[in-house]
Short mmCIF file of C-alpha atoms and ligand atoms in Angstrom, two decimals:
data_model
loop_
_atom_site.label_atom_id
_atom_site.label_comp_id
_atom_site.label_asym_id
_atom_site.label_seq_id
_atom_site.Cartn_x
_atom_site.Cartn_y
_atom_site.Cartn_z
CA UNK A 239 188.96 33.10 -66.52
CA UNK A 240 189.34 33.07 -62.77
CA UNK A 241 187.59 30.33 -61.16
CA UNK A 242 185.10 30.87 -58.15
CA UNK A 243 183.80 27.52 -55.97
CA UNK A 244 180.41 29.00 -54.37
CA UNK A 245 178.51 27.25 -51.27
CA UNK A 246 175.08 27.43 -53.63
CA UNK A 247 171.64 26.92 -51.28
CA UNK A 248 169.64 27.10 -54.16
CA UNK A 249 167.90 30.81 -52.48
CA UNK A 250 167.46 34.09 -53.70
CA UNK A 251 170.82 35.16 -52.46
CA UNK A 252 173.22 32.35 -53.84
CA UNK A 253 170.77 32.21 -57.10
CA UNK A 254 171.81 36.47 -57.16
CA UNK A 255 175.72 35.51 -56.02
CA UNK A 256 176.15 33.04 -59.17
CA UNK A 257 175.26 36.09 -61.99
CA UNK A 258 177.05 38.23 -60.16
CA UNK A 259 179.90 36.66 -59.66
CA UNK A 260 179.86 36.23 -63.59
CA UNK A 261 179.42 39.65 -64.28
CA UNK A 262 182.43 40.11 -61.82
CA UNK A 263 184.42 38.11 -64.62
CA UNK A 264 184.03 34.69 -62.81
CA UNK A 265 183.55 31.31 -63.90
CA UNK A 266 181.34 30.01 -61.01
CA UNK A 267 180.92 26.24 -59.82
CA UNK A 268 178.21 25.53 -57.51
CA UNK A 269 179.12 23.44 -54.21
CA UNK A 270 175.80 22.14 -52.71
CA UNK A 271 176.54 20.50 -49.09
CA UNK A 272 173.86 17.94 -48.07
CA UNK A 273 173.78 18.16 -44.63
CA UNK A 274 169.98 16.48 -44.36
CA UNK A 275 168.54 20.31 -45.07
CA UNK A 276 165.70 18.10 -47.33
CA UNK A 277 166.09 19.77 -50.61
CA UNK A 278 165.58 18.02 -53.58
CA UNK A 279 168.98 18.05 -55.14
CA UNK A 280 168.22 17.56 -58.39
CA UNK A 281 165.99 20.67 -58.37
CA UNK A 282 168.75 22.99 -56.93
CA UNK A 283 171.32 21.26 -59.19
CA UNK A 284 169.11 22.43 -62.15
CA UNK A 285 168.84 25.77 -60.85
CA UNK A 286 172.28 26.05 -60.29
CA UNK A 287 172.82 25.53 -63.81
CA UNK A 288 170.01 27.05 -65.52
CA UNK A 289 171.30 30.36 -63.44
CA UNK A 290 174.85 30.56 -65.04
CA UNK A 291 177.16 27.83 -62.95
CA UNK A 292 179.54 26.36 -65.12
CA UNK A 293 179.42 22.90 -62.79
CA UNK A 294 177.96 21.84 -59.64
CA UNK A 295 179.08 19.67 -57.17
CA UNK A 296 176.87 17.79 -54.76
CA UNK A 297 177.90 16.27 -51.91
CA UNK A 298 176.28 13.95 -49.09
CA UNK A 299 177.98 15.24 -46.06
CA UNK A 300 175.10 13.92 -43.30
CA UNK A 301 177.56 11.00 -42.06
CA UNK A 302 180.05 13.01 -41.60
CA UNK A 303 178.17 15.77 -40.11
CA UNK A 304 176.97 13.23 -37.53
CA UNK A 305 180.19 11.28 -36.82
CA UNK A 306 182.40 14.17 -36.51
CA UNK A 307 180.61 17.00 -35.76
CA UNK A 308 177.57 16.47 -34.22
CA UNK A 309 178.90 13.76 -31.75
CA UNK A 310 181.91 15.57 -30.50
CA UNK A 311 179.96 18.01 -29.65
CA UNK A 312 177.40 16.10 -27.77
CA UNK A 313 180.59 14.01 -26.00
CA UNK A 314 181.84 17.61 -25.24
CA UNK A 315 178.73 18.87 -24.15
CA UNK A 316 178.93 21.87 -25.92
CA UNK A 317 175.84 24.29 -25.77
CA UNK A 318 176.52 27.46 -26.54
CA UNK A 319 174.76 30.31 -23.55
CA UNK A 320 173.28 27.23 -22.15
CA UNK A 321 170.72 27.02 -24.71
CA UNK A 322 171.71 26.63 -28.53
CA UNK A 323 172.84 23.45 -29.80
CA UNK A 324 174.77 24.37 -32.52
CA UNK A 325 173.11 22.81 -35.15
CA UNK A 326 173.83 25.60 -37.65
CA UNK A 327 177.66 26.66 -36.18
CA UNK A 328 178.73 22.96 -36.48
CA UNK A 329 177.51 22.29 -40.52
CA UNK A 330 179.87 25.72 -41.42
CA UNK A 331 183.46 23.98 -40.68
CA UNK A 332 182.34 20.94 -42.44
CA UNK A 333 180.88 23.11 -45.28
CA UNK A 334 184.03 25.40 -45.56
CA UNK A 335 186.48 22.05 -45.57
CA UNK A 336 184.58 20.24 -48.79
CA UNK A 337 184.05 23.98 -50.66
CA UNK A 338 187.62 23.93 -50.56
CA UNK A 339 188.39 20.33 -51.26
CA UNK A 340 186.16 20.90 -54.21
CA UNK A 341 188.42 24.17 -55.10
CA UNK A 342 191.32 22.01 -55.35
CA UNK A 343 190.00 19.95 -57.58
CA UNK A 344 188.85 22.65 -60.17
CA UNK A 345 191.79 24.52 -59.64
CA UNK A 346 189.64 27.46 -58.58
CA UNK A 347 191.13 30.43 -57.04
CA UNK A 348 188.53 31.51 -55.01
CA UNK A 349 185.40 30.61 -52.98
CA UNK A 350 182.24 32.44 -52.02
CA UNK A 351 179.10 32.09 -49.71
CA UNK A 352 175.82 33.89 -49.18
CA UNK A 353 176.25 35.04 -45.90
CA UNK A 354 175.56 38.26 -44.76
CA UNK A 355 177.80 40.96 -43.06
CA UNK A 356 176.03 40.61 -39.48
CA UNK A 357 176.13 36.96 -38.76
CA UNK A 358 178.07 34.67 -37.32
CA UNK A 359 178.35 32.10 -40.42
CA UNK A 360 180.33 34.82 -42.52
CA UNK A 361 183.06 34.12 -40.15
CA UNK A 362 183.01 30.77 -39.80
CA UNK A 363 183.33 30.06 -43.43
CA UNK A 364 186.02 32.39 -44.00
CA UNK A 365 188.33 31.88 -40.75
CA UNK A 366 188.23 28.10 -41.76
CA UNK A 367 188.68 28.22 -45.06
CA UNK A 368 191.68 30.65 -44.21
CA UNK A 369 193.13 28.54 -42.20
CA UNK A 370 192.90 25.13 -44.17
CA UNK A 371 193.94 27.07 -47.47
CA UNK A 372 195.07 30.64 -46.78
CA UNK A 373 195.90 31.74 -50.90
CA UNK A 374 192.35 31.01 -51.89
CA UNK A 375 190.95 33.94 -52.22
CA UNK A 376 187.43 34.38 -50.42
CA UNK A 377 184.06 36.65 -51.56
CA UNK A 378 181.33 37.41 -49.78
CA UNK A 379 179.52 39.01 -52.69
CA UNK A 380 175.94 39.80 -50.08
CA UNK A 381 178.71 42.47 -48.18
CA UNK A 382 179.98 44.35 -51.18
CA UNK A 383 176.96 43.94 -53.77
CA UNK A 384 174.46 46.70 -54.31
CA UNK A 385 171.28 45.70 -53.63
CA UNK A 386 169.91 47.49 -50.12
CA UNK A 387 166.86 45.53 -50.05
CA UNK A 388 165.13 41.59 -50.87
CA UNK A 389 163.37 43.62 -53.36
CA UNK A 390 166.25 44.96 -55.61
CA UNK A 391 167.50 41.58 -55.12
CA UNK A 392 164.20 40.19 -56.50
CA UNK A 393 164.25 42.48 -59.47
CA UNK A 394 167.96 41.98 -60.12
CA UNK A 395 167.25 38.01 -60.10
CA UNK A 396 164.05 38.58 -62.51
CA UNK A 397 165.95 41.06 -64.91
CA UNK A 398 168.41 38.01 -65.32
CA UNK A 399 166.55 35.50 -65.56
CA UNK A 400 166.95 33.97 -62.19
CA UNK A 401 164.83 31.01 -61.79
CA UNK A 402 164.14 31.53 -57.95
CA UNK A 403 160.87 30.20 -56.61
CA UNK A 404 160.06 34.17 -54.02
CA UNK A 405 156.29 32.67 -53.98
CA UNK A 406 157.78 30.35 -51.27
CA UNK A 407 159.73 33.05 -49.62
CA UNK A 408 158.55 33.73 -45.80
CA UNK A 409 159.37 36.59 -43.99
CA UNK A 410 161.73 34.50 -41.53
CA UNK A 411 165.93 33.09 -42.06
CA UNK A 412 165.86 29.53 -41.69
CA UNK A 413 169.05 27.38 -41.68
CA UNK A 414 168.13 23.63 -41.39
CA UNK A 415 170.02 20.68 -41.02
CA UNK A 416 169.83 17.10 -39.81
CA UNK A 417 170.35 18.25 -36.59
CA UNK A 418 167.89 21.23 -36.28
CA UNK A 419 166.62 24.20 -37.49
CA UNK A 420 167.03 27.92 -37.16
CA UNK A 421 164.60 30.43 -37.20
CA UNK A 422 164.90 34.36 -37.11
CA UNK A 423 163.70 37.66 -38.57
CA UNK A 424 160.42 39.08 -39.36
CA UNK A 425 158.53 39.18 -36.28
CA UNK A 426 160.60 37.57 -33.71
CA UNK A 427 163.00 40.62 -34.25
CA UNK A 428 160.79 41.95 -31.38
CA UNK A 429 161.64 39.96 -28.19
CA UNK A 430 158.41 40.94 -26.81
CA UNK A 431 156.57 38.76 -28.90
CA UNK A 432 155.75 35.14 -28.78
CA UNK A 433 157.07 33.02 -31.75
CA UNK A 434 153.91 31.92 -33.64
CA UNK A 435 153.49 28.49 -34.38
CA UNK A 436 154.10 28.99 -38.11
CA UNK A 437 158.06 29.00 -37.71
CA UNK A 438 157.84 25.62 -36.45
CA UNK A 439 158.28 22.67 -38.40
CA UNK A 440 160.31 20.39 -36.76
CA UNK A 441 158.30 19.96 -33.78
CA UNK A 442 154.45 19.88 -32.51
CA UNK A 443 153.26 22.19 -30.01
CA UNK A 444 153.77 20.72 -27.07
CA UNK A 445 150.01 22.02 -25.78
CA UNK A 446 148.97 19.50 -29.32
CA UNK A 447 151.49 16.75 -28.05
CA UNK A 448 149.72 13.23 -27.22
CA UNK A 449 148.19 13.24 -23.84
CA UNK A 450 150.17 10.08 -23.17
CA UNK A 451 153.75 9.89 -22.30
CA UNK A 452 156.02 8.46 -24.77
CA UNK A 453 158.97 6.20 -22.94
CA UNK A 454 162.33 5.41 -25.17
CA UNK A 455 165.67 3.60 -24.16
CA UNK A 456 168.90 4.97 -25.31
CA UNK A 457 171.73 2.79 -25.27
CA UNK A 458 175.67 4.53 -25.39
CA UNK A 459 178.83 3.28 -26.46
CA UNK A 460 181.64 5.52 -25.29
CA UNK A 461 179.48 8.53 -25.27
CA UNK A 462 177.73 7.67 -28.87
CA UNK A 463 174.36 6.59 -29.17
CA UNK A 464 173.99 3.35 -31.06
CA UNK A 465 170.38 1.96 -29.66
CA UNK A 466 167.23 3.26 -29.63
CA UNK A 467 164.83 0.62 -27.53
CA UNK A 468 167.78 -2.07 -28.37
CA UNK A 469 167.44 -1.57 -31.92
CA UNK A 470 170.52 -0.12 -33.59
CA UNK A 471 170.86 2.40 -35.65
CA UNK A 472 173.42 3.86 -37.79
CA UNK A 473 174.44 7.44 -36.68
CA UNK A 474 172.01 9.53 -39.33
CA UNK A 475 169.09 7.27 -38.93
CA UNK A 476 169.66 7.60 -35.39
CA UNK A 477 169.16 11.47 -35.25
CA UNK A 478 166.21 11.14 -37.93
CA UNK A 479 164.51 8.46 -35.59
CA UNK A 480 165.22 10.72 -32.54
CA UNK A 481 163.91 13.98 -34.44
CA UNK A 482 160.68 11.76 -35.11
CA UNK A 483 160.22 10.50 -31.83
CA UNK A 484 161.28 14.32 -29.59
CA UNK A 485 159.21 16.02 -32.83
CA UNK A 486 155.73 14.43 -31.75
CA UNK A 487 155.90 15.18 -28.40
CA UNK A 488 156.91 19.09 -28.97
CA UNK A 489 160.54 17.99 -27.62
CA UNK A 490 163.17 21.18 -28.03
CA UNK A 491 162.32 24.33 -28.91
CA UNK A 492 164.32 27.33 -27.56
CA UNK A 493 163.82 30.70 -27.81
CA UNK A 494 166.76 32.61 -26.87
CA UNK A 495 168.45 35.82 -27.07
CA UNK A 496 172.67 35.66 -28.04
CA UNK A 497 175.33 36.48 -28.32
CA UNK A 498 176.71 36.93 -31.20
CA UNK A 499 180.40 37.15 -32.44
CA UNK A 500 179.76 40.06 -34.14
CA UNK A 501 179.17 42.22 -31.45
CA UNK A 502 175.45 42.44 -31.14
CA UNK A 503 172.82 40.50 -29.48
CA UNK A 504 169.90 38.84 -31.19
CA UNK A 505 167.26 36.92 -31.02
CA UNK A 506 167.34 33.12 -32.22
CA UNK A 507 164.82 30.55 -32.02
CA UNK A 508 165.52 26.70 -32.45
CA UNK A 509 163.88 23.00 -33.06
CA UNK A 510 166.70 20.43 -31.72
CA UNK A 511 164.56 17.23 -31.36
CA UNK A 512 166.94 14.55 -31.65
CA UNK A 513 169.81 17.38 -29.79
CA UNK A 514 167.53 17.72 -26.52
CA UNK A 515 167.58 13.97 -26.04
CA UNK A 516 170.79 13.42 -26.83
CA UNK A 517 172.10 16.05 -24.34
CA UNK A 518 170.10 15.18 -21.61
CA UNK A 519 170.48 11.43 -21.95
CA UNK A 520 174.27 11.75 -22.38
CA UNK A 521 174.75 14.67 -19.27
CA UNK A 522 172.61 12.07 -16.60
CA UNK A 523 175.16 9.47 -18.19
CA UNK A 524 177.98 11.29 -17.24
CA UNK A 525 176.47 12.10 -14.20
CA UNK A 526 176.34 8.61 -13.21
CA UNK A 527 179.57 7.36 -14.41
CA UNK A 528 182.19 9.78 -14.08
CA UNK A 529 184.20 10.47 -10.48
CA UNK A 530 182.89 13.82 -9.12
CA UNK A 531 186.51 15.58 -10.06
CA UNK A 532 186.34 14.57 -13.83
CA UNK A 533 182.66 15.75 -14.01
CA UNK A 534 183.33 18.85 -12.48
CA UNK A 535 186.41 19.93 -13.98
CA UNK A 536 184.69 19.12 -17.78
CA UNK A 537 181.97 21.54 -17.19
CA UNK A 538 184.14 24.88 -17.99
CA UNK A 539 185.61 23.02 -20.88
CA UNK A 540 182.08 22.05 -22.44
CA UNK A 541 181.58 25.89 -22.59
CA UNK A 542 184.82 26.58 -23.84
CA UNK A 543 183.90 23.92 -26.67
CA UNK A 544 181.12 25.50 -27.66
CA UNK A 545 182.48 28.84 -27.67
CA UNK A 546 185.15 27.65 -30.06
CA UNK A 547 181.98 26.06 -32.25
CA UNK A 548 180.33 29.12 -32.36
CA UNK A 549 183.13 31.37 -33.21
CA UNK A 550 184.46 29.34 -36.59
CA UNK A 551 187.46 28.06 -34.48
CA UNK A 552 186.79 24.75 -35.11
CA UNK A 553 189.90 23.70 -37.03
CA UNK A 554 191.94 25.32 -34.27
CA UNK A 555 194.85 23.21 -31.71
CA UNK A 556 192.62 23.95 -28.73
CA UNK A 557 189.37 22.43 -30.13
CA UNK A 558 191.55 19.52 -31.58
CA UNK A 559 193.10 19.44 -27.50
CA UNK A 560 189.41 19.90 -25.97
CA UNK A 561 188.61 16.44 -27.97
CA UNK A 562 191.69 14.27 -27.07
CA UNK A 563 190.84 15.47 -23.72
CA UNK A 564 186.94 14.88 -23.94
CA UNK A 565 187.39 11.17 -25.31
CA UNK A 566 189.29 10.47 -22.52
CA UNK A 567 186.28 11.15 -20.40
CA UNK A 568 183.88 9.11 -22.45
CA UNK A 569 186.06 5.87 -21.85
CA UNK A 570 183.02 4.56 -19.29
CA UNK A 571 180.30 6.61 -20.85
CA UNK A 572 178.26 3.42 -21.65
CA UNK A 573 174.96 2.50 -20.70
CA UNK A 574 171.42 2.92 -21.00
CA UNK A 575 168.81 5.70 -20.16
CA UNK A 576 165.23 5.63 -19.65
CA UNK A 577 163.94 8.68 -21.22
CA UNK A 578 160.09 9.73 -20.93
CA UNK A 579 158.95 12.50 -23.76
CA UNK A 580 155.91 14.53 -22.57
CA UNK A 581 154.24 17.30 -24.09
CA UNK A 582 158.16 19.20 -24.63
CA UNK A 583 159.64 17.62 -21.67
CA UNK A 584 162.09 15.52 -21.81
CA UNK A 585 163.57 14.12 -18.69
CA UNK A 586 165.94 10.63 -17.84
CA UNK A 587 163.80 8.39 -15.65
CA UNK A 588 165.88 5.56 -15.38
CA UNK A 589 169.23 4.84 -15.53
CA UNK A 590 172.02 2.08 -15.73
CA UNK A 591 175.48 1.49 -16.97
CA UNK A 592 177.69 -1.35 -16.01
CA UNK A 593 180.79 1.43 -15.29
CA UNK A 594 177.71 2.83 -12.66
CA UNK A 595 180.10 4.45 -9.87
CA UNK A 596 176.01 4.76 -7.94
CA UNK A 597 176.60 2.19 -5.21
CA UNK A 598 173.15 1.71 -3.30
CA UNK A 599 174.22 -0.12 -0.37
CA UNK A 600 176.45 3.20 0.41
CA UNK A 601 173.45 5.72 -0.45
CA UNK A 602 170.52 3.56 0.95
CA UNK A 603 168.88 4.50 4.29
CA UNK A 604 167.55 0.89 4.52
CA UNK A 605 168.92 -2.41 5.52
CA UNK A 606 171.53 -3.54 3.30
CA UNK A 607 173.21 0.33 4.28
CA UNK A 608 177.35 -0.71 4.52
CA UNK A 609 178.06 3.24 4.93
CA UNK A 610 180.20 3.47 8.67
CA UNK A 611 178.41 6.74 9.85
CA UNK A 612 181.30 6.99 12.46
CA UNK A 613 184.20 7.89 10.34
CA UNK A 614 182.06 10.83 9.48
CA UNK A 615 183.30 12.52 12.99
CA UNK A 616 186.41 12.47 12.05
CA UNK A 617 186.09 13.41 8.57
CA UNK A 618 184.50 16.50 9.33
CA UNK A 619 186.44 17.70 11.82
CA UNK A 620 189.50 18.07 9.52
CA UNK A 621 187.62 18.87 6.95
CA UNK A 622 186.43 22.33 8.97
CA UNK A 623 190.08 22.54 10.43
CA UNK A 624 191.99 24.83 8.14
CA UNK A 625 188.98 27.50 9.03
N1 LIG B 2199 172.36 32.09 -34.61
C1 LIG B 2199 172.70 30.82 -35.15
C2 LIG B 2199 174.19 30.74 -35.32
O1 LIG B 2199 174.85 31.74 -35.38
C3 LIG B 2199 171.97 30.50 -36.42
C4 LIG B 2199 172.38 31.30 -37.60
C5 LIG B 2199 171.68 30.97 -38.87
N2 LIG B 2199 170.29 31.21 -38.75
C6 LIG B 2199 169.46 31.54 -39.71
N3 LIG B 2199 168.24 31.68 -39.37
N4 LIG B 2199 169.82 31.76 -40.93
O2 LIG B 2199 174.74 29.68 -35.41
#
């Protein structure tokens, strides 16, 4: 029998994917990724089982995620249209790499997911599993099976025996991680409306945030975070502190319409707690650190990065390039930012870094001013002169 190694959620659709990848002749193992999504593993395992997987593998993947994902993308300063942090685009290459690490072992032959024809995450799995092992062959049984709607899918899953929990099912997608959450369907399909608070979970409103401001330091080491209020943390506990803290105080939600690789445009709404601090702490860093050129010239290329995120390229030379290049930059990115958290704002008050290139007795309008106002005469005048 042909063996299949399928990225199992535990949902209705990877529940489906598992008996019908048996009735397609499979034998199916069941790769569960923990990327801090908050399941209870042992539940899904069972599930996995109890639904027709021969195996299941379950792997702890949130250091990794964090280390190598997460933080080159916040050293790249990679935000996709200006607004999406990538949360859910950065866990696929990671995901596709171990699904087929995990094929390998079993000797499998092919690999599956539950992703549907329209997204973007169909395409990341595949194009990286293609190009770290291009004979495996790869089925996306939700583009080629017959169920039209949830509800066949429902009665398929209870005609076998599925043991999928549809009481908890809500009307929205949601893809969380460590990092953040994803919300769309259902309502928010029409742009028009305002998300309701229900699709939060993540964050507070920021209208029920505390009255009071709340005031963290954030300490960086070559463009990581390692200190929250010069405690430090290790690099998941750091983005589950941060979530905490940016949570409360209704700290990064976006609601956004993209772009997506596909073709169409949709709308997306995110929670990025512990992203929006990061970001912004890490961009005023930069801002105070790195010569004007360097800063300049690395904006273009933090869009590039995230374009390459966002369309599965991840495990391509020019993302592996845009890195060498990006730590580079982060050589003096080390110091500490005052960050106040208020009711979903999050702004750097305060600033300091001993690679500071701010020099106060040049910028100060007061005594200690060192600045020789005359060479600006000359300076200007061939400045203007080619014109
Ligand atoms: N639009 C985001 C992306 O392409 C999130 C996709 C997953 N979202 C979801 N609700 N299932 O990365």
């Amino acid at each position: 029998m042909k063996k299949v190694v399928l990225a199992y959620s535990g949902g209705l659709d990877t529940s489906c994917a598992i008996k019908w990848l048996q009735q397609k002749g499979y034998e199916v193992i069941a790769f569960i990724a923990d990327v801090g999504q908050g399941e209870i593993f042992a539940e899904v395992k069972e599930r996995a089982i109890k639904t027709g997987a021969s195996k299941v593998h379950v792997l702890d993947l949130k250091q990794e995620f964090v280390n190598n994902y997460v933080f080159s993308a916040l050293k790249a300063s990679a935000i996709y249209e200006n607004k999406y942090l990538l949360a859910t685009a950065l866990s696929r290459p990671l995901i596709a790499k171990h699904q087929v690490e995990v094929a390998h072992k079993e000797k499998a032959t092919a690999v599956a997911h539950g992703c549907t024809g329209k997204g973007n995450d169909q395409v990341r799995f595949e194009t990286t599993v293609k190009i770290l092992d291009p004979t495996l062959e790869q089925i996306a049984p939700l583009r080629i099976w017959e169920f039209k709607t949830r509800e066949e899918e429902i009665d398929y899953a209870q005609k076998h025996k599925i043991p999928v929990n549809v009481t908890k099912k809500s009307p929205y997608s949601i893809d969380i991680n460590l990092y953040g959450r994803s919300i769309e369907c259902g309502i928010l399909e029409n742009p028009w409306i305002e998300p309701p608070e229900e699709i939060y979970q993540m964050t507070v409103s920021p209208q029920k945030a505390p009255d009071k401001p709340t005031y963290i330091e954030l300490e960086f080491e070559k463009g990581i975070p390692k200190k929250i209020d010069g405690k430090v943390f290790e690099a998941v506990e750091l983005i589950q502190k941060l979530n905490e803290i940016g949570g409360k105080n209704g700290v990064g939600r976006v609601d956004m319409i993209e772009n997506r690789l596909v073709g169409i445009k949709s709308r997306e709404n995110y929670e990025n707690p512990a992203g929006t601090i990061l970001h912004t702490a890490h961009q005023e860093l930069e801002a105070l650190v790195l010569d004007r050129e360097t800063l300049h010239y690395k904006s273009p290329l933090s869009q590039k990065y995230a374009e390459l995120i966002y369309y599965g390229l991840w495990e391509t030379p020019l993302r592996y390039q845009l890195d060498e290049y990006v730590n580079k930059t982060q050589a003096m990115v080390t110091g500490t930012m005052r960050l106040k958290l208020y009711k979903g704002n999050c702004v750097v008050v305060g600033r300091k870094s001993k690679f500071s290139r701010y020099k106060e007795e040049l910028a100060t309008y007061g005594k200690k001013d060192v600045f020789d106002q005359k060479l600006a005469e000359g300076f200007i005048k061939l400045w203007g002169m080619p014109y």
